[in-house]
mmCIF file of C-alpha atoms in Angstrom:
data_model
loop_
_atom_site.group_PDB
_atom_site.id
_atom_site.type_symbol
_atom_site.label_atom_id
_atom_site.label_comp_id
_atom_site.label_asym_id
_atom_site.label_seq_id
_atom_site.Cartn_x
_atom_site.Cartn_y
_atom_site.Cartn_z
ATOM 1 C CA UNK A 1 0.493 -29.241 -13.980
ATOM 2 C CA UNK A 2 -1.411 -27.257 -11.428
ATOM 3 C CA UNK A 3 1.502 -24.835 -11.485
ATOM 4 C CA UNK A 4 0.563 -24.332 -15.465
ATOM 5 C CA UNK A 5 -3.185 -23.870 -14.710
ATOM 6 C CA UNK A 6 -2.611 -21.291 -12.034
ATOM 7 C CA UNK A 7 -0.711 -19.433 -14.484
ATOM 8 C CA UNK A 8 -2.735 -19.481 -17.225
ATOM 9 C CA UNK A 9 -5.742 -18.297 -15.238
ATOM 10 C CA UNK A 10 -3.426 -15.927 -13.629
ATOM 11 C CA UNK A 11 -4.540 -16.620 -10.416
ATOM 12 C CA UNK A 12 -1.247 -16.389 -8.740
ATOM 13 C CA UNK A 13 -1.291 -13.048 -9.193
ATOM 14 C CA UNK A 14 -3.579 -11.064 -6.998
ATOM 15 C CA UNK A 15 -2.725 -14.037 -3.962
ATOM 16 C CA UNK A 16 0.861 -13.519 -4.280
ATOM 17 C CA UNK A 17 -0.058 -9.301 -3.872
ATOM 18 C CA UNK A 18 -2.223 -10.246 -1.070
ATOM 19 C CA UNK A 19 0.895 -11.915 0.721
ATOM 20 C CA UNK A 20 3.673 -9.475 -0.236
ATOM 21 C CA UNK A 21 1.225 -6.596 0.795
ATOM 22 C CA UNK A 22 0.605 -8.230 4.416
ATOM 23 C CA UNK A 23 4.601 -9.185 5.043
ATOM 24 C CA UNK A 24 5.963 -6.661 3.339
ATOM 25 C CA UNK A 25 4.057 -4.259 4.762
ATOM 26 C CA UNK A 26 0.939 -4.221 6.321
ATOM 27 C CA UNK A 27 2.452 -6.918 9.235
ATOM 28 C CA UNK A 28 5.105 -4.174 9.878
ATOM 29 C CA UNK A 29 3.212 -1.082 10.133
ATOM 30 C CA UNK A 30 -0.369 -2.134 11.490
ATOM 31 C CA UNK A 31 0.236 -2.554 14.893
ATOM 32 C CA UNK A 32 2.298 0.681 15.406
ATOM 33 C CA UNK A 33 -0.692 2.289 13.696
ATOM 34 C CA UNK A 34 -2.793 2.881 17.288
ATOM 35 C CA UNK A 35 0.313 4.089 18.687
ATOM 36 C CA UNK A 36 0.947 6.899 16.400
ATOM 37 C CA UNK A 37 -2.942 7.930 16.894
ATOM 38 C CA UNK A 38 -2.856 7.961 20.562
ATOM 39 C CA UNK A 39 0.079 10.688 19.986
ATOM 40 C CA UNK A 40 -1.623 12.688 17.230
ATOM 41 C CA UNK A 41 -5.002 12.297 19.970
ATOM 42 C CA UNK A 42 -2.676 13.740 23.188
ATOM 43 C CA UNK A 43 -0.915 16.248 20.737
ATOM 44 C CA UNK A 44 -4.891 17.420 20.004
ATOM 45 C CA UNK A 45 -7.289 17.126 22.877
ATOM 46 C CA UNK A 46 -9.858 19.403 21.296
ATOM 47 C CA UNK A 47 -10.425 16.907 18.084
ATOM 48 C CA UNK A 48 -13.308 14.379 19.056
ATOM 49 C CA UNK A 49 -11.535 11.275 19.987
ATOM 50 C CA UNK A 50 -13.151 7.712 18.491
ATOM 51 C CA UNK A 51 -10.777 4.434 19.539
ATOM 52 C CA UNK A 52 -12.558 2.527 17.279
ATOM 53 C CA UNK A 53 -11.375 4.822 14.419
ATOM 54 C CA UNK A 54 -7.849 4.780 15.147
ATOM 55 C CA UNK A 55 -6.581 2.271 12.749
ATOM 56 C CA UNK A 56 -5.511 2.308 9.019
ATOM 57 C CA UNK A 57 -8.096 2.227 6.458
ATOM 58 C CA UNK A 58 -7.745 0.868 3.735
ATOM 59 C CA UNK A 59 -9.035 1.700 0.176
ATOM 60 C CA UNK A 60 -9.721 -1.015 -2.336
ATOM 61 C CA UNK A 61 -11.400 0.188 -5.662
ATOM 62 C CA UNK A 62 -12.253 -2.817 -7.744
ATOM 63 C CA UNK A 63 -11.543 -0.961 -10.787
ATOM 64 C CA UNK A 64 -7.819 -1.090 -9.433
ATOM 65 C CA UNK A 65 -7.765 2.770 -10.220
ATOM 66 C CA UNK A 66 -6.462 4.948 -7.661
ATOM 67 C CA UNK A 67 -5.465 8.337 -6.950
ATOM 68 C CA UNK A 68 -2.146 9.876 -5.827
ATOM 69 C CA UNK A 69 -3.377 13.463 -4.012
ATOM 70 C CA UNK A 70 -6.821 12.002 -2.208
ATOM 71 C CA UNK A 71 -7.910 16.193 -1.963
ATOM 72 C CA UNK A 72 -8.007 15.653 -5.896
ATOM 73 C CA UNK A 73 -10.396 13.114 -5.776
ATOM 74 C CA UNK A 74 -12.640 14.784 -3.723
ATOM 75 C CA UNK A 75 -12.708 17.633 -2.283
ATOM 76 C CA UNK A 76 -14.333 16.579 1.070
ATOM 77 C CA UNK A 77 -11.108 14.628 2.007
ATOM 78 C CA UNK A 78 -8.426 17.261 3.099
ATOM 79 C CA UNK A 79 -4.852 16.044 4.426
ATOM 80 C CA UNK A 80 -3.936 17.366 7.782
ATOM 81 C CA UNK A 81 -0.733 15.871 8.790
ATOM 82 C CA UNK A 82 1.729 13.379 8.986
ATOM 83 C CA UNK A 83 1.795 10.765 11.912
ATOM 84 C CA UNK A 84 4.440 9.337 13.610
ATOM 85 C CA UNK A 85 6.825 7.226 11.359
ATOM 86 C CA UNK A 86 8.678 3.754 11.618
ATOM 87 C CA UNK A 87 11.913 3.672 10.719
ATOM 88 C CA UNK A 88 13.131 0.220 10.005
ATOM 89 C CA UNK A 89 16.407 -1.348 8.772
ATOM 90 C CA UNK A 90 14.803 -3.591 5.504
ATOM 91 C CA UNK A 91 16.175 -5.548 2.645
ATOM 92 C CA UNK A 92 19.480 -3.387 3.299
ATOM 93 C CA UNK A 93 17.891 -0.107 3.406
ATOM 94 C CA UNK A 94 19.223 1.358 6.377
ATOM 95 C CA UNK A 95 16.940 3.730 8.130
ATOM 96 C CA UNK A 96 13.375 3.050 5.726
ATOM 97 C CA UNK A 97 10.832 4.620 6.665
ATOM 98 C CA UNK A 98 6.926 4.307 6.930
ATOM 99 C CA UNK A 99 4.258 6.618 7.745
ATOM 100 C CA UNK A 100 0.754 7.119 6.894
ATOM 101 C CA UNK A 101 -1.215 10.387 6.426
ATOM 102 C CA UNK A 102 -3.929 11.427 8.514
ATOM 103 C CA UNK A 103 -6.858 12.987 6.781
ATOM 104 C CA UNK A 104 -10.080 15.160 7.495
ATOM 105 C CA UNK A 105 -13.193 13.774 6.014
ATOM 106 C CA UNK A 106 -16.241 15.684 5.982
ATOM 107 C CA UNK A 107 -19.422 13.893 5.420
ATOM 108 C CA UNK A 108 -22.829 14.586 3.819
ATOM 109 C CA UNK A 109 -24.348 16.630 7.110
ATOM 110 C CA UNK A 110 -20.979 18.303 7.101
ATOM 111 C CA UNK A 111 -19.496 16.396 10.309
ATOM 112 C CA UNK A 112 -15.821 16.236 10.276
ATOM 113 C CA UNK A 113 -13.921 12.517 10.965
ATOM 114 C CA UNK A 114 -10.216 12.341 11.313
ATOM 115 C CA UNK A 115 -8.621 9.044 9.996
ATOM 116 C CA UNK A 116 -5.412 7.530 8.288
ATOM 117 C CA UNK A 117 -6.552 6.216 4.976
ATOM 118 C CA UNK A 118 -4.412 5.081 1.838
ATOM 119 C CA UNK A 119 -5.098 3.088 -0.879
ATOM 120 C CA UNK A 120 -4.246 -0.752 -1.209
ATOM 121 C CA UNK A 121 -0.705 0.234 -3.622
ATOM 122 C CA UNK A 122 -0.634 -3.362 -4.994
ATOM 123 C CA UNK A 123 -3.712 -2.327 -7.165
ATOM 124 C CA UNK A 124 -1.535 -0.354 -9.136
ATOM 125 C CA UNK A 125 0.068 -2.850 -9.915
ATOM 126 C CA UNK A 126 -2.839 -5.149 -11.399
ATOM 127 C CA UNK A 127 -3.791 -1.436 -13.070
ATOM 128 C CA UNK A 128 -0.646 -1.196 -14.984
ATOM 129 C CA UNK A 129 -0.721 -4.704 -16.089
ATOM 130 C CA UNK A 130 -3.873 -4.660 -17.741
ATOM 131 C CA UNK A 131 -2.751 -0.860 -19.654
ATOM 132 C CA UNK A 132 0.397 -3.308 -21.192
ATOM 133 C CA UNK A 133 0.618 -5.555 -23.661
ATOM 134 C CA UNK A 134 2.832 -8.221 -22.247
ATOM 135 C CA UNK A 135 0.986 -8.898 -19.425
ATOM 136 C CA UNK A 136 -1.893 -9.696 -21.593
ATOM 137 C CA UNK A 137 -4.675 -8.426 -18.557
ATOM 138 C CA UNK A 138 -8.292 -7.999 -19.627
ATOM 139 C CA UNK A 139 -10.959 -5.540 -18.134
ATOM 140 C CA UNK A 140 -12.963 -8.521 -17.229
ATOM 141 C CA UNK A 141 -9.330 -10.256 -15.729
ATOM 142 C CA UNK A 142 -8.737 -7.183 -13.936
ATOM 143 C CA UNK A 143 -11.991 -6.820 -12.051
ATOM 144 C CA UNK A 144 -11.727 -10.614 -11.071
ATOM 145 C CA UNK A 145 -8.037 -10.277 -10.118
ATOM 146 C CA UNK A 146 -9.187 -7.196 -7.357
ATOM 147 C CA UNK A 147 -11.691 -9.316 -5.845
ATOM 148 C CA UNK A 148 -9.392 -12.217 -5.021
ATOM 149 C CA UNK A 149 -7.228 -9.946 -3.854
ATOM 150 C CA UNK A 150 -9.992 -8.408 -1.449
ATOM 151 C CA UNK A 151 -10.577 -11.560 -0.752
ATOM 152 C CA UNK A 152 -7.212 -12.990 0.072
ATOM 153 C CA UNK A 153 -5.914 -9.886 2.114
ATOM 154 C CA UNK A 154 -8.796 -10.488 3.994
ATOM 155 C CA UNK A 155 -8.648 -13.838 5.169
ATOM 156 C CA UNK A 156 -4.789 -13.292 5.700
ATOM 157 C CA UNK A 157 -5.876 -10.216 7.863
ATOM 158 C CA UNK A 158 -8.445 -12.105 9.910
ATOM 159 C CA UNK A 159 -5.650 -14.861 11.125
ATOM 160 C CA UNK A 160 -3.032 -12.308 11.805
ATOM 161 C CA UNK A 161 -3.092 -11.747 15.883
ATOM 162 C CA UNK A 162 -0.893 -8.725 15.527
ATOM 163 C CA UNK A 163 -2.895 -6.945 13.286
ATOM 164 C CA UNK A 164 -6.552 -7.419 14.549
ATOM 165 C CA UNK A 165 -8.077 -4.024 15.369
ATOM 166 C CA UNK A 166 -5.861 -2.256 13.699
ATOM 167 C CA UNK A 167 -7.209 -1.924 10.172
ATOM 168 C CA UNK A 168 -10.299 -1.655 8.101
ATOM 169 C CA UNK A 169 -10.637 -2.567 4.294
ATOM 170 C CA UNK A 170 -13.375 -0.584 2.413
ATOM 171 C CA UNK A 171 -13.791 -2.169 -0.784
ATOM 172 C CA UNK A 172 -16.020 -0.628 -3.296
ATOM 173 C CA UNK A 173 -17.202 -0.322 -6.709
ATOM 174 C CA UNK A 174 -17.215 3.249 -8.720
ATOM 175 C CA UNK A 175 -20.606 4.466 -10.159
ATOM 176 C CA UNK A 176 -20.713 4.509 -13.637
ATOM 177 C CA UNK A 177 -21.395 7.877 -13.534
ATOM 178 C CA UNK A 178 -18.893 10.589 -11.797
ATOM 179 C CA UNK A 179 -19.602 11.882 -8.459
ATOM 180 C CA UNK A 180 -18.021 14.556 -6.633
ATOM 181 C CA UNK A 181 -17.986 12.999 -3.236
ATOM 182 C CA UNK A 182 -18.543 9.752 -3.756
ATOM 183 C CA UNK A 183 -15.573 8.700 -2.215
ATOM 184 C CA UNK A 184 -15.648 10.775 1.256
ATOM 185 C CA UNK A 185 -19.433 9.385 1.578
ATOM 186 C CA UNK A 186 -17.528 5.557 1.295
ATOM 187 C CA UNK A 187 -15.244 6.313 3.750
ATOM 188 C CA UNK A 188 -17.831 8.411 6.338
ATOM 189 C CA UNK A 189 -20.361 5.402 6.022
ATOM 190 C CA UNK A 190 -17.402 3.338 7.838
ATOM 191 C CA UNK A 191 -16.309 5.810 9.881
ATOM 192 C CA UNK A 192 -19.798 6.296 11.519
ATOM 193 C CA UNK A 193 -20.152 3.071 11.570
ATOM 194 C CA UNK A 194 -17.096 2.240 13.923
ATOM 195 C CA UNK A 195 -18.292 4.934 16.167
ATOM 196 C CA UNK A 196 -21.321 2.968 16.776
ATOM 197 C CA UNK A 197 -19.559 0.263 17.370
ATOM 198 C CA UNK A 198 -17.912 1.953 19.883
ATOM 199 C CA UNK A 199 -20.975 3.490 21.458
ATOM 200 C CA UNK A 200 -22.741 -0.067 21.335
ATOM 201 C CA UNK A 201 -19.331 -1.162 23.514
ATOM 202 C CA UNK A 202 -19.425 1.425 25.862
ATOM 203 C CA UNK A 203 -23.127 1.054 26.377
ATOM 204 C CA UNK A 204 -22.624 -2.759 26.672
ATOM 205 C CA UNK A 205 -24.947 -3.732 23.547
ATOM 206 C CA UNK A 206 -24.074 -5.661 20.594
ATOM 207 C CA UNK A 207 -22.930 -3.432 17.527
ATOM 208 C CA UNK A 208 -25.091 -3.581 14.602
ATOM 209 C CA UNK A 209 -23.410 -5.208 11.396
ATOM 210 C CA UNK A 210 -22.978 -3.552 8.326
ATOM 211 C CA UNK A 211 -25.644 -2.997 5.784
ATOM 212 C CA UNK A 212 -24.158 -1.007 2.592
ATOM 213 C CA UNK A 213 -20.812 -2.397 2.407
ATOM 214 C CA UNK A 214 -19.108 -4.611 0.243
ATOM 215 C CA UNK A 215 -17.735 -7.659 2.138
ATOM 216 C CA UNK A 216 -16.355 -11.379 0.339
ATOM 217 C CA UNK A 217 -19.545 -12.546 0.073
ATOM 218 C CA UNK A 218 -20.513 -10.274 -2.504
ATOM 219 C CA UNK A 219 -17.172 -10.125 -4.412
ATOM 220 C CA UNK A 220 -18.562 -13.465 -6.420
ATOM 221 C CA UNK A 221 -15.459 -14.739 -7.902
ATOM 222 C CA UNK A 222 -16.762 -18.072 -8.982
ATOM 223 C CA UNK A 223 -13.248 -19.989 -7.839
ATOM 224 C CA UNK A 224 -13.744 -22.689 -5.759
ATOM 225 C CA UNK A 225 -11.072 -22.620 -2.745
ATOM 226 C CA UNK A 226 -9.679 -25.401 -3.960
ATOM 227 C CA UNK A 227 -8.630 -24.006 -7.280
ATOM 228 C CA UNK A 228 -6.658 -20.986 -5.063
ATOM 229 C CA UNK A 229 -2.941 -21.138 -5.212
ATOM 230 C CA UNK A 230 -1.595 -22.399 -1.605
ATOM 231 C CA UNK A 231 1.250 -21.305 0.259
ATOM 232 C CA UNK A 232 4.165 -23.336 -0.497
ATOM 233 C CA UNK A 233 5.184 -23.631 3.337
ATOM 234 C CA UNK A 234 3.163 -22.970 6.753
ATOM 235 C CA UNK A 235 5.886 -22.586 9.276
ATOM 236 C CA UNK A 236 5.842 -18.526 9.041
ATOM 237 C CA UNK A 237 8.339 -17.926 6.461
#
């Protein structure tokens, strides 16, 4: 009976993302992710260096639409290069491989931050299933289906000892009207942000939190914890 009820409100779906996003990915590429900026760092002493910065960023646009080519959504993000890829035997692909892209962002006073970011790619998926018919998605459905999944990717992410430090989500919501750089100013605001965490480290005072960005208490999903679909096991696997 609860099995029917999940189903019907579809709330399976964006949890089991969450979970096949974290496995099946993020837990194998997040903590080579400092790794492969400490070499693209070495490989370019004269580019500002910012530890806190060196992790993946990760885009989550409640609207669930994203963009292939980043330097097409706006023009302040340019890609610079490739970093060092993992190349993993998985599901009997011999030799896959994972990378991430390192881009240049400039922000609004024209200050230039280096920084792997990609977008969440399950969100494509909850994108194409409201544009088809069998899947039966809603707008409404859609929108409430990319904050659980915000907020289930990031309670997965806080318990996962491997991957703390190595990641940042930036959710966000699009403004009804277009703007050019709307995105780069998103990602700068965190950007900056980590580097005064960093400075606040260094200089032995507490960082100050975050006053602009999204976090899970303002995705209001109006589902009780209790109503979330649960693992089915708790041993790892």
């Amino acid at each position: 009976e609860m099995s029917e009820m999940s189903e019907r409100s579809k709330q399976n779906v964006a949890h089991g993302l969450a979970w096949s996003f974290y496995v099946g990915y993020l837990k194998i590429v997040l903590p080579r992710v400092k790794k492969s900026m400490e070499e693209f760092s070495r490989a370019n002493p004269n580019l500002p260096a910012c530890r806190k910065t060196w992790k993946l960023h990760i885009l989550v646009p409640l609207s669930c639409d994203t963009y292939d080519d980043l330097e097409k959504a706006d023009s302040n993000i340019q890609y610079v290069t490739e970093l060092t890829e993992t190349t993993l035997a998985r599901a009997g692909i011999k030799k896959r491989v994972y990378k991430h892209s390192l881009y240049a962002i400039t922000d609004e006073e024209n200050q230039l931050w280096h920084c792997a970011v990609e977008y969440a790619t399950p969100l494509q998926t909850l994108y194409a299933m409201s544009q088809d018919e069998c899947a039966a998605f809603s707008r409404e459905e859609r929108l409430e289906q990319a904050k659980l999944f915000y907020r289930t990717l990031e309670e997965i992410l806080k318990g996962s000892k491997e991957c703390a430090e190595t990641y940042r989500l930036i959710a966000y919501e699009e403004p009804e009207e277009a703007e050019p750089h709307f995105l780069s100013r998103e990602i700068a605001w965190h950007l900056r942000q980590e580097h005064r965490e960093e400075i606040a480290v260094l200089e032995g005072s507490a960082p100050q939190s975050p006053s602009t960005a999204l976090d899970s208490a303002e995705l209001n999903l109006q589902i009780s914890v209790s109503d979330l679909p649960q693992p089915l096991r708790t041993d790892g696997f």
